[in-house]
GROMACS .gro file of N, CA and C in nm:
model
  513
    1VAL      N    1  -4.866  -3.778   5.387
    1VAL     CA    2  -4.982  -3.888   5.362
    1VAL      C    3  -5.106  -3.853   5.273
    2GLU      N    4  -5.112  -3.930   5.181
    2GLU     CA    5  -5.236  -3.900   5.093
    2GLU      C    6  -5.339  -4.013   5.099
    3VAL      N    7  -5.455  -3.973   5.098
    3VAL     CA    8  -5.560  -4.081   5.127
    3VAL      C    9  -5.660  -4.057   4.990
    4PHE      N   10  -5.662  -4.185   4.918
    4PHE     CA   11  -5.772  -4.197   4.804
    4PHE      C   12  -5.880  -4.291   4.847
    5SER      N   13  -5.982  -4.224   4.795
    5SER     CA   14  -6.116  -4.317   4.842
    5SER      C   15  -6.147  -4.361   4.686
    6ASP      N   16  -6.095  -4.316   4.581
    6ASP     CA   17  -6.126  -4.326   4.452
    6ASP      C   18  -5.989  -4.422   4.385
    7ASP      N   19  -6.011  -4.565   4.337
    7ASP     CA   20  -5.888  -4.641   4.302
    7ASP      C   21  -5.852  -4.579   4.177
    8PHE      N   22  -5.942  -4.537   4.117
    8PHE     CA   23  -5.899  -4.465   3.961
    8PHE      C   24  -5.810  -4.334   3.992
    9VAL      N   25  -5.846  -4.244   4.080
    9VAL     CA   26  -5.753  -4.117   4.104
    9VAL      C   27  -5.639  -4.181   4.143
   10LEU      N   28  -5.609  -4.263   4.255
   10LEU     CA   29  -5.534  -4.351   4.283
   10LEU      C   30  -5.398  -4.399   4.145
   11LEU      N   31  -5.500  -4.461   4.061
   11LEU     CA   32  -5.420  -4.521   3.982
   11LEU      C   33  -5.354  -4.416   3.905
   12GLU      N   34  -5.420  -4.286   3.854
   12GLU     CA   35  -5.364  -4.173   3.789
   12GLU      C   36  -5.267  -4.114   3.868
   13GLN      N   37  -5.288  -4.113   4.007
   13GLN     CA   38  -5.149  -4.049   4.081
   13GLN      C   39  -5.033  -4.143   4.049
   14LEU      N   40  -5.037  -4.274   4.073
   14LEU     CA   41  -4.926  -4.355   4.036
   14LEU      C   42  -4.880  -4.370   3.921
   15ALA      N   43  -4.923  -4.313   3.837
   15ALA     CA   44  -4.903  -4.318   3.668
   15ALA      C   45  -4.774  -4.207   3.659
   16GLN      N   46  -4.788  -4.091   3.753
   16GLN     CA   47  -4.676  -3.969   3.727
   16GLN      C   48  -4.598  -3.991   3.838
   17PRO      N   49  -4.472  -3.935   3.839
   17PRO     CA   50  -4.381  -3.924   3.953
   17PRO      C   51  -4.410  -3.825   4.026
   18PRO      N   52  -4.361  -3.806   4.148
   18PRO     CA   53  -4.315  -3.897   4.233
   18PRO      C   54  -4.385  -4.010   4.263
   19ILE      N   55  -4.365  -4.135   4.273
   19ILE     CA   56  -4.397  -4.238   4.336
   19ILE      C   57  -4.409  -4.234   4.485
   20PRO      N   58  -4.509  -4.274   4.581
   20PRO     CA   59  -4.471  -4.260   4.709
   20PRO      C   60  -4.400  -4.373   4.761
   21ASP      N   61  -4.339  -4.356   4.900
   21ASP     CA   62  -4.269  -4.458   4.963
   21ASP      C   63  -4.312  -4.569   4.975
   22VAL      N   64  -4.426  -4.582   5.014
   22VAL     CA   65  -4.524  -4.727   5.033
   22VAL      C   66  -4.654  -4.685   5.012
   23LEU      N   67  -4.752  -4.799   4.972
   23LEU     CA   68  -4.875  -4.776   4.935
   23LEU      C   69  -4.952  -4.891   5.024
   24VAL      N   70  -5.047  -4.820   5.106
   24VAL     CA   71  -5.137  -4.902   5.203
   24VAL      C   72  -5.270  -4.924   5.117
   25LEU      N   73  -5.299  -5.043   5.101
   25LEU     CA   74  -5.428  -5.083   5.022
   25LEU      C   75  -5.532  -5.138   5.108
   26ALA      N   76  -5.660  -5.097   5.110
   26ALA     CA   77  -5.769  -5.142   5.158
   26ALA      C   78  -5.801  -5.290   5.098
   27TRP      N   79  -5.851  -5.401   5.135
   27TRP     CA   80  -5.881  -5.505   5.064
   27TRP      C   81  -6.003  -5.488   4.985
   28PRO      N   82  -6.110  -5.432   5.039
   28PRO     CA   83  -6.212  -5.389   4.971
   28PRO      C   84  -6.221  -5.249   4.932
   29LEU      N   85  -6.194  -5.205   4.797
   29LEU     CA   86  -6.187  -5.065   4.755
   29LEU      C   87  -6.320  -5.038   4.684
   30PRO      N   88  -6.358  -4.922   4.666
   30PRO     CA   89  -6.471  -4.884   4.561
   30PRO      C   90  -6.426  -4.900   4.438
   31GLY      N   91  -6.520  -4.963   4.355
   31GLY     CA   92  -6.467  -4.943   4.223
   31GLY      C   93  -6.408  -5.094   4.178
   32PHE      N   94  -6.302  -5.139   4.226
   32PHE     CA   95  -6.275  -5.295   4.215
   32PHE      C   96  -6.191  -5.307   4.326
   33PRO      N   97  -6.183  -5.453   4.360
   33PRO     CA   98  -6.095  -5.496   4.460
   33PRO      C   99  -5.952  -5.447   4.470
   34GLY      N  100  -5.916  -5.435   4.602
   34GLY     CA  101  -5.765  -5.397   4.649
   34GLY      C  102  -5.683  -5.498   4.593
   35LEU      N  103  -5.705  -5.608   4.594
   35LEU     CA  104  -5.607  -5.710   4.510
   35LEU      C  105  -5.578  -5.676   4.382
   36GLU      N  106  -5.683  -5.631   4.272
   36GLU     CA  107  -5.661  -5.623   4.163
   36GLU      C  108  -5.596  -5.473   4.131
   37VAL      N  109  -5.619  -5.378   4.239
   37VAL     CA  110  -5.523  -5.241   4.241
   37VAL      C  111  -5.371  -5.293   4.264
   38CYS      N  112  -5.369  -5.388   4.373
   38CYS     CA  113  -5.232  -5.469   4.390
   38CYS      C  114  -5.164  -5.512   4.278
   39ARG      N  115  -5.244  -5.594   4.199
   39ARG     CA  116  -5.177  -5.668   4.089
   39ARG      C  117  -5.147  -5.545   3.972
   40PHE      N  118  -5.237  -5.466   3.974
   40PHE     CA  119  -5.185  -5.368   3.849
   40PHE      C  120  -5.089  -5.290   3.891
   41VAL      N  121  -5.063  -5.224   4.018
   41VAL     CA  122  -4.950  -5.164   4.053
   41VAL      C  123  -4.828  -5.252   4.039
   42ARG      N  124  -4.847  -5.366   4.088
   42ARG     CA  125  -4.714  -5.447   4.099
   42ARG      C  126  -4.665  -5.490   3.947
   43SER      N  127  -4.761  -5.491   3.866
   43SER     CA  128  -4.707  -5.502   3.726
   43SER      C  129  -4.624  -5.398   3.681
   44ARG      N  130  -4.625  -5.276   3.718
   44ARG     CA  131  -4.556  -5.140   3.681
   44ARG      C  132  -4.453  -5.092   3.792
   45HIS      N  133  -4.464  -5.143   3.921
   45HIS     CA  134  -4.358  -5.093   4.013
   45HIS      C  135  -4.314  -5.252   4.081
   46ASP      N  136  -4.174  -5.245   4.087
   46ASP     CA  137  -4.145  -5.378   4.175
   46ASP      C  138  -4.165  -5.355   4.327
   47THR      N  139  -4.112  -5.448   4.408
   47THR     CA  140  -4.150  -5.461   4.516
   47THR      C  141  -4.092  -5.363   4.620
   48MET      N  142  -3.961  -5.335   4.569
   48MET     CA  143  -3.886  -5.235   4.663
   48MET      C  144  -3.897  -5.099   4.624
   49SER      N  145  -3.935  -5.104   4.485
   49SER     CA  146  -3.956  -4.904   4.458
   49SER      C  147  -4.091  -4.860   4.484
   50LEU      N  148  -4.201  -4.969   4.528
   50LEU     CA  149  -4.314  -4.941   4.552
   50LEU      C  150  -4.383  -5.039   4.638
   51PRO      N  151  -4.333  -5.024   4.790
   51PRO     CA  152  -4.348  -5.141   4.868
   51PRO      C  153  -4.536  -5.138   4.886
   52ILE      N  154  -4.613  -5.234   4.897
   52ILE     CA  155  -4.744  -5.228   4.934
   52ILE      C  156  -4.758  -5.300   5.054
   53LEU      N  157  -4.850  -5.264   5.116
   53LEU     CA  158  -4.917  -5.318   5.274
   53LEU      C  159  -5.058  -5.303   5.232
   54MET      N  160  -5.130  -5.441   5.267
   54MET     CA  161  -5.271  -5.446   5.243
   54MET      C  162  -5.336  -5.465   5.377
   55LEU      N  163  -5.443  -5.397   5.380
   55LEU     CA  164  -5.550  -5.419   5.500
   55LEU      C  165  -5.620  -5.505   5.477
   56THR      N  166  -5.620  -5.618   5.556
   56THR     CA  167  -5.717  -5.739   5.517
   56THR      C  168  -5.849  -5.711   5.607
   57MET      N  169  -5.948  -5.759   5.562
   57MET     CA  170  -6.081  -5.764   5.652
   57MET      C  171  -6.094  -5.870   5.756
   58PHE      N  172  -6.033  -5.982   5.714
   58PHE     CA  173  -6.105  -6.105   5.782
   58PHE      C  174  -5.944  -6.185   5.833
   59GLY      N  175  -5.831  -6.174   5.792
   59GLY     CA  176  -5.734  -6.241   5.838
   59GLY      C  177  -5.712  -6.369   5.816
   60ARG      N  178  -5.800  -6.438   5.709
   60ARG     CA  179  -5.784  -6.555   5.691
   60ARG      C  180  -5.661  -6.611   5.603
   61LYS      N  181  -5.600  -6.716   5.625
   61LYS     CA  182  -5.477  -6.745   5.575
   61LYS      C  183  -5.482  -6.734   5.419
   62GLU      N  184  -5.601  -6.792   5.365
   62GLU     CA  185  -5.604  -6.806   5.208
   62GLU      C  186  -5.587  -6.633   5.154
   63ASP      N  187  -5.676  -6.551   5.256
   63ASP     CA  188  -5.657  -6.402   5.199
   63ASP      C  189  -5.501  -6.336   5.198
   64ILE      N  190  -5.452  -6.373   5.309
   64ILE     CA  191  -5.314  -6.343   5.323
   64ILE      C  192  -5.243  -6.398   5.214
   65VAL      N  193  -5.241  -6.522   5.174
   65VAL     CA  194  -5.161  -6.572   5.070
   65VAL      C  195  -5.207  -6.515   4.953
   66GLU      N  196  -5.336  -6.483   4.912
   66GLU     CA  197  -5.375  -6.428   4.805
   66GLU      C  198  -5.301  -6.317   4.758
   67GLY      N  199  -5.332  -6.222   4.906
   67GLY     CA  200  -5.256  -6.078   4.899
   67GLY      C  201  -5.129  -6.060   4.872
   68LEU      N  202  -5.040  -6.175   4.899
   68LEU     CA  203  -4.891  -6.172   4.924
   68LEU      C  204  -4.852  -6.208   4.782
   69GLU      N  205  -4.931  -6.300   4.706
   69GLU     CA  206  -4.930  -6.361   4.572
   69GLU      C  207  -4.968  -6.254   4.470
   70ALA      N  208  -5.073  -6.154   4.509
   70ALA     CA  209  -5.095  -6.047   4.404
   70ALA      C  210  -4.973  -5.946   4.414
   71GLY      N  211  -4.868  -5.940   4.501
   71GLY     CA  212  -4.758  -5.873   4.517
   71GLY      C  213  -4.761  -5.752   4.634
   72ALA      N  214  -4.833  -5.803   4.734
   72ALA     CA  215  -4.818  -5.710   4.866
   72ALA      C  216  -4.705  -5.743   4.929
   73ASN      N  217  -4.615  -5.661   4.997
   73ASN     CA  218  -4.533  -5.690   5.064
   73ASN      C  219  -4.534  -5.720   5.225
   74ASP      N  220  -4.659  -5.697   5.268
   74ASP     CA  221  -4.689  -5.725   5.400
   74ASP      C  222  -4.840  -5.700   5.412
   75TYR      N  223  -4.899  -5.732   5.534
   75TYR     CA  224  -5.038  -5.718   5.546
   75TYR      C  225  -5.077  -5.689   5.688
   76VAL      N  226  -5.182  -5.615   5.718
   76VAL     CA  227  -5.234  -5.597   5.859
   76VAL      C  228  -5.394  -5.610   5.865
   77THR      N  229  -5.436  -5.690   5.939
   77THR     CA  230  -5.556  -5.741   5.956
   77THR      C  231  -5.655  -5.635   6.065
   78LYS      N  232  -5.757  -5.612   5.970
   78LYS     CA  233  -5.869  -5.523   6.059
   78LYS      C  234  -5.947  -5.608   6.162
   79PRO      N  235  -5.973  -5.541   6.253
   79PRO     CA  236  -5.938  -5.402   6.299
   79PRO      C  237  -5.769  -5.426   6.355
   80PHE      N  238  -5.712  -5.313   6.334
   80PHE     CA  239  -5.545  -5.298   6.336
   80PHE      C  240  -5.520  -5.235   6.440
   81ASP      N  241  -5.402  -5.234   6.504
   81ASP     CA  242  -5.335  -5.169   6.619
   81ASP      C  243  -5.270  -5.044   6.546
   82VAL      N  244  -5.304  -4.940   6.579
   82VAL     CA  245  -5.236  -4.839   6.499
   82VAL      C  246  -5.050  -4.828   6.523
   83ALA      N  247  -5.019  -4.880   6.637
   83ALA     CA  248  -4.889  -4.878   6.650
   83ALA      C  249  -4.804  -4.992   6.566
   84GLU      N  250  -4.884  -5.107   6.520
   84GLU     CA  251  -4.838  -5.204   6.455
   84GLU      C  252  -4.832  -5.140   6.307
   85LEU      N  253  -4.928  -5.097   6.274
   85LEU     CA  254  -4.935  -5.029   6.126
   85LEU      C  255  -4.844  -4.937   6.099
   86ALA      N  256  -4.827  -4.841   6.192
   86ALA     CA  257  -4.728  -4.752   6.201
   86ALA      C  258  -4.577  -4.828   6.167
   87ALA      N  259  -4.541  -4.896   6.243
   87ALA     CA  260  -4.440  -4.989   6.276
   87ALA      C  261  -4.392  -5.051   6.109
   88ARG      N  262  -4.521  -5.133   6.064
   88ARG     CA  263  -4.479  -5.184   5.948
   88ARG      C  264  -4.469  -5.103   5.832
   89VAL      N  265  -4.560  -4.979   5.839
   89VAL     CA  266  -4.548  -4.898   5.709
   89VAL      C  267  -4.404  -4.826   5.723
   90ALA      N  268  -4.330  -4.809   5.841
   90ALA     CA  269  -4.202  -4.743   5.837
   90ALA      C  270  -4.094  -4.832   5.816
   91THR      N  271  -4.131  -4.972   5.843
   91THR     CA  272  -4.024  -5.064   5.803
   91THR      C  273  -4.030  -5.040   5.622
   92LEU      N  274  -4.148  -5.047   5.551
   92LEU     CA  275  -4.124  -5.076   5.431
   92LEU      C  276  -4.078  -4.941   5.345
   93VAL      N  277  -4.091  -4.836   5.433
   93VAL     CA  278  -4.068  -4.700   5.395
   93VAL      C  279  -3.888  -4.715   5.393
   94ARG      N  280  -3.859  -4.742   5.503
   94ARG     CA  281  -3.708  -4.752   5.542
   94ARG      C  282  -3.628  -4.827   5.411
   95ALA      N  283  -3.684  -4.968   5.418
   95ALA     CA  284  -3.645  -5.088   5.306
   95ALA      C  285  -3.658  -5.002   5.167
   96SER      N  286  -3.759  -4.932   5.115
   96SER     CA  287  -3.785  -4.860   4.990
   96SER      C  288  -3.672  -4.769   4.973
   97ARG      N  289  -3.657  -4.678   5.049
   97ARG     CA  290  -3.551  -4.566   5.051
   97ARG      C  291  -3.412  -4.612   5.069
   98LEU      N  292  -3.386  -4.730   5.114
   98LEU     CA  293  -3.267  -4.802   5.128
   98LEU      C  294  -3.229  -4.860   4.957
   99GLN      N  295  -3.319  -4.902   4.921
   99GLN     CA  296  -3.298  -4.965   4.791
   99GLN      C  297  -3.295  -4.851   4.685
  100ARG      N  298  -3.368  -4.737   4.687
  100ARG     CA  299  -3.340  -4.611   4.605
  100ARG      C  300  -3.185  -4.579   4.619
  101GLU      N  301  -3.150  -4.593   4.740
  101GLU     CA  302  -3.009  -4.482   4.765
  101GLU      C  303  -2.908  -4.600   4.694
  102GLU      N  304  -2.944  -4.730   4.718
  102GLU     CA  305  -2.838  -4.842   4.652
  102GLU      C  306  -2.825  -4.820   4.525
  103ARG      N  307  -2.964  -4.799   4.439
  103ARG     CA  308  -2.945  -4.786   4.322
  103ARG      C  309  -2.868  -4.671   4.256
  104LYS      N  310  -2.903  -4.557   4.320
  104LYS     CA  311  -2.805  -4.451   4.293
  104LYS      C  312  -2.666  -4.456   4.304
  105ARG      N  313  -2.638  -4.525   4.410
  105ARG     CA  314  -2.495  -4.553   4.427
  105ARG      C  315  -2.445  -4.629   4.317
  106SER      N  316  -2.510  -4.760   4.268
  106SER     CA  317  -2.491  -4.854   4.166
  106SER      C  318  -2.472  -4.762   4.057
  107ARG      N  319  -2.539  -4.658   4.014
  107ARG     CA  320  -2.533  -4.614   3.895
  107ARG      C  321  -2.414  -4.482   3.891
  108ARG      N  322  -2.383  -4.459   4.016
  108ARG     CA  323  -2.263  -4.357   4.006
  108ARG      C  324  -2.137  -4.464   3.997
  109VAL      N  325  -2.141  -4.564   4.075
  109VAL     CA  326  -2.018  -4.677   4.043
  109VAL      C  327  -1.999  -4.705   3.876
  110ALA      N  328  -2.141  -4.720   3.824
  110ALA     CA  329  -2.115  -4.768   3.677
  110ALA      C  330  -2.068  -4.649   3.603
  111LEU      N  331  -2.089  -4.520   3.630
  111LEU     CA  332  -2.069  -4.418   3.547
  111LEU      C  333  -1.922  -4.410   3.586
  112LEU      N  334  -1.872  -4.397   3.695
  112LEU     CA  335  -1.721  -4.398   3.712
  112LEU      C  336  -1.637  -4.510   3.632
  113ALA      N  337  -1.703  -4.646   3.656
  113ALA     CA  338  -1.652  -4.726   3.574
  113ALA      C  339  -1.633  -4.721   3.416
  114ASP      N  340  -1.756  -4.656   3.364
  114ASP     CA  341  -1.744  -4.616   3.237
  114ASP      C  342  -1.644  -4.517   3.206
  115ILE      N  343  -1.629  -4.418   3.271
  115ILE     CA  344  -1.551  -4.296   3.251
  115ILE      C  345  -1.405  -4.376   3.265
  116GLY      N  346  -1.346  -4.447   3.355
  116GLY     CA  347  -1.230  -4.505   3.390
  116GLY      C  348  -1.191  -4.589   3.234
  117ALA      N  349  -1.289  -4.665   3.217
  117ALA     CA  350  -1.265  -4.759   3.100
  117ALA      C  351  -1.223  -4.659   2.972
  118ILE      N  352  -1.322  -4.522   2.968
  118ILE     CA  353  -1.308  -4.463   2.834
  118ILE      C  354  -1.162  -4.404   2.831
  119LEU      N  355  -1.140  -4.343   2.985
  119LEU     CA  356  -0.977  -4.294   3.010
  119LEU      C  357  -0.880  -4.393   2.957
  120SER      N  358  -0.893  -4.528   2.990
  120SER     CA  359  -0.790  -4.601   2.975
  120SER      C  360  -0.765  -4.669   2.824
  121ARG      N  361  -0.886  -4.667   2.748
  121ARG     CA  362  -0.866  -4.680   2.610
  121ARG      C  363  -0.827  -4.545   2.532
  122ALA      N  364  -0.845  -4.455   2.559
  122ALA     CA  365  -0.826  -4.324   2.472
  122ALA      C  366  -0.663  -4.317   2.471
  123LYS      N  367  -0.631  -4.271   2.342
  123LYS     CA  368  -0.499  -4.216   2.329
  123LYS      C  369  -0.502  -4.086   2.314
  124THR      N  370  -0.587  -4.022   2.288
  124THR     CA  371  -0.599  -3.881   2.272
  124THR      C  372  -0.698  -3.802   2.353
  125SER      N  373  -0.722  -3.672   2.367
  125SER     CA  374  -0.827  -3.613   2.438
  125SER      C  375  -0.947  -3.614   2.345
  126ASP      N  376  -0.930  -3.621   2.224
  126ASP     CA  377  -1.061  -3.617   2.125
  126ASP      C  378  -1.116  -3.729   2.142
  127GLU      N  379  -1.045  -3.861   2.205
  127GLU     CA  380  -1.113  -3.981   2.212
  127GLU      C  381  -1.194  -4.003   2.351
  128VAL      N  382  -1.184  -3.882   2.435
  128VAL     CA  383  -1.238  -3.907   2.562
  128VAL      C  384  -1.352  -3.829   2.553
  129ALA      N  385  -1.372  -3.735   2.512
  129ALA     CA  386  -1.455  -3.598   2.512
  129ALA      C  387  -1.608  -3.658   2.482
  130ALA      N  388  -1.627  -3.705   2.360
  130ALA     CA  389  -1.742  -3.773   2.309
  130ALA      C  390  -1.798  -3.898   2.427
  131PRO      N  391  -1.717  -3.999   2.409
  131PRO     CA  392  -1.784  -4.098   2.504
  131PRO      C  393  -1.776  -4.076   2.645
  132ALA      N  394  -1.716  -3.983   2.701
  132ALA     CA  395  -1.742  -3.946   2.849
  132ALA      C  396  -1.857  -3.865   2.847
  133LEU      N  397  -1.898  -3.759   2.761
  133LEU     CA  398  -2.025  -3.691   2.760
  133LEU      C  399  -2.134  -3.806   2.754
  134ASP      N  400  -2.119  -3.875   2.645
  134ASP     CA  401  -2.233  -3.969   2.626
  134ASP      C  402  -2.246  -4.056   2.752
  135ALA      N  403  -2.168  -4.120   2.844
  135ALA     CA  404  -2.180  -4.181   2.943
  135ALA      C  405  -2.259  -4.084   3.056
  136ILE      N  406  -2.215  -3.929   3.062
  136ILE     CA  407  -2.263  -3.893   3.182
  136ILE      C  408  -2.405  -3.832   3.123
  137ALA      N  409  -2.421  -3.827   2.988
  137ALA     CA  410  -2.558  -3.825   2.944
  137ALA      C  411  -2.659  -3.925   2.995
  138ALA      N  412  -2.610  -4.039   2.971
  138ALA     CA  413  -2.676  -4.172   3.012
  138ALA      C  414  -2.704  -4.184   3.135
  139TYR      N  415  -2.618  -4.130   3.216
  139TYR     CA  416  -2.594  -4.138   3.373
  139TYR      C  417  -2.732  -4.039   3.414
  140ALA      N  418  -2.743  -3.918   3.370
  140ALA     CA  419  -2.814  -3.818   3.407
  140ALA      C  420  -2.971  -3.847   3.352
  141GLY      N  421  -2.974  -3.929   3.253
  141GLY     CA  422  -3.109  -3.945   3.171
  141GLY      C  423  -3.147  -3.835   3.090
  142ALA      N  424  -3.040  -3.770   3.034
  142ALA     CA  425  -3.035  -3.675   2.934
  142ALA      C  426  -3.024  -3.681   2.805
  143THR      N  427  -3.109  -3.630   2.706
  143THR     CA  428  -3.054  -3.638   2.561
  143THR      C  429  -2.942  -3.595   2.507
  144GLY      N  430  -2.859  -3.498   2.580
  144GLY     CA  431  -2.745  -3.446   2.553
  144GLY      C  432  -2.699  -3.376   2.663
  145VAL      N  433  -2.535  -3.351   2.640
  145VAL     CA  434  -2.450  -3.291   2.760
  145VAL      C  435  -2.394  -3.176   2.665
  146GLN      N  436  -2.380  -3.053   2.727
  146GLN     CA  437  -2.300  -2.951   2.695
  146GLN      C  438  -2.183  -2.945   2.784
  147LEU      N  439  -2.077  -2.898   2.713
  147LEU     CA  440  -1.934  -2.900   2.802
  147LEU      C  441  -1.884  -2.782   2.763
  148SER      N  442  -1.855  -2.693   2.873
  148SER     CA  443  -1.791  -2.568   2.887
  148SER      C  444  -1.651  -2.560   2.946
  149LEU      N  445  -1.553  -2.524   2.871
  149LEU     CA  446  -1.402  -2.532   2.888
  149LEU      C  447  -1.383  -2.406   2.944
  150MET      N  448  -1.296  -2.382   3.076
  150MET     CA  449  -1.274  -2.237   3.126
  150MET      C  450  -1.112  -2.254   3.157
  151SER      N  451  -1.054  -2.143   3.136
  151SER     CA  452  -0.896  -2.140   3.169
  151SER      C  453  -0.926  -2.098   3.317
  152ASP      N  454  -0.780  -2.104   3.371
  152ASP     CA  455  -0.782  -2.079   3.526
  152ASP      C  456  -0.856  -1.936   3.567
  153ASP      N  457  -0.831  -1.849   3.491
  153ASP     CA  458  -0.879  -1.692   3.522
  153ASP      C  459  -1.081  -1.697   3.500
  154GLY      N  460  -1.097  -1.815   3.442
  154GLY     CA  461  -1.268  -1.794   3.440
  154GLY      C  462  -1.320  -1.781   3.286
  155ALA      N  463  -1.234  -1.769   3.197
  155ALA     CA  464  -1.253  -1.743   3.075
  155ALA      C  465  -1.305  -1.869   2.994
  156LEU      N  466  -1.388  -1.853   2.928
  156LEU     CA  467  -1.430  -1.932   2.832
  156LEU      C  468  -1.328  -1.982   2.702
  157VAL      N  469  -1.320  -2.111   2.719
  157VAL     CA  470  -1.207  -2.130   2.604
  157VAL      C  471  -1.262  -2.220   2.499
  158GLU      N  472  -1.374  -2.287   2.535
  158GLU     CA  473  -1.417  -2.363   2.406
  158GLU      C  474  -1.544  -2.435   2.456
  159LEU      N  475  -1.665  -2.428   2.346
  159LEU     CA  476  -1.796  -2.475   2.384
  159LEU      C  477  -1.817  -2.593   2.313
  160ALA      N  478  -1.845  -2.710   2.350
  160ALA     CA  479  -1.884  -2.800   2.259
  160ALA      C  480  -1.992  -2.886   2.315
  161ALA      N  481  -2.093  -2.912   2.221
  161ALA     CA  482  -2.213  -2.963   2.244
  161ALA      C  483  -2.240  -3.093   2.188
  162ILE      N  484  -2.263  -3.195   2.249
  162ILE     CA  485  -2.281  -3.355   2.209
  162ILE      C  486  -2.419  -3.373   2.245
  163GLY      N  487  -2.495  -3.420   2.142
  163GLY     CA  488  -2.620  -3.479   2.149
  163GLY      C  489  -2.624  -3.626   2.125
  164VAL      N  490  -2.703  -3.711   2.218
  164VAL     CA  491  -2.714  -3.824   2.199
  164VAL      C  492  -2.845  -3.889   2.209
  165ALA      N  493  -2.902  -3.985   2.145
  165ALA     CA  494  -3.026  -4.034   2.176
  165ALA      C  495  -3.009  -4.130   2.278
  166LEU      N  496  -3.084  -4.105   2.392
  166LEU     CA  497  -3.084  -4.211   2.508
  166LEU      C  498  -3.230  -4.241   2.579
  167GLY      N  499  -3.250  -4.340   2.652
  167GLY     CA  500  -3.370  -4.355   2.683
  167GLY      C  501  -3.344  -4.329   2.842
  168ALA      N  502  -3.475  -4.307   2.908
  168ALA     CA  503  -3.462  -4.288   3.035
  168ALA      C  504  -3.389  -4.358   3.150
  169PRO      N  505  -3.326  -4.295   3.247
  169PRO     CA  506  -3.235  -4.394   3.338
  169PRO      C  507  -3.344  -4.497   3.409
  170ASP      N  508  -3.289  -4.581   3.462
  170ASP     CA  509  -3.352  -4.678   3.552
  170ASP      C  510  -3.339  -4.641   3.677
  171GLY      N  511  -3.394  -4.571   3.708
  171GLY     CA  512  -3.417  -4.557   3.865
  171GLY      C  513  -3.315  -4.448   3.936
   0.00000   0.00000   0.00000
């Protein structure tokens, strides 16, 4: 748990990995309103990769709706019950972690599908190596992959380096 009393320090922290499992924002923050921080964060992180729970001062329906429209996943009204706050945060953390795991699984399935398609199209081993390494590099978010081949006794047989220009992975 990290607590930030300065919204600019919070925004700097959120600009760098790793992002937290959940963000609890107070409605009024020093500097500028929690709603503005919520809108800013939501413009950069989707609702499941970084869930936001707003702590509202008044609990008026208009405030709650405004917070949810700004991108908050949930809210708790002050004064709040600590057990309720903990339960709501735990639920958001669980959902966020499940979504991250699902993204990882989906990426692994996509990699396996790409490799399967490469293998089914290839007529020679030369037609497998470069496309398979490109797919692995894309999965890893790497700019290149180095392949070392070894014989059964552990001796290096061949070394090939394939460089590819790729963007960062999505999640």
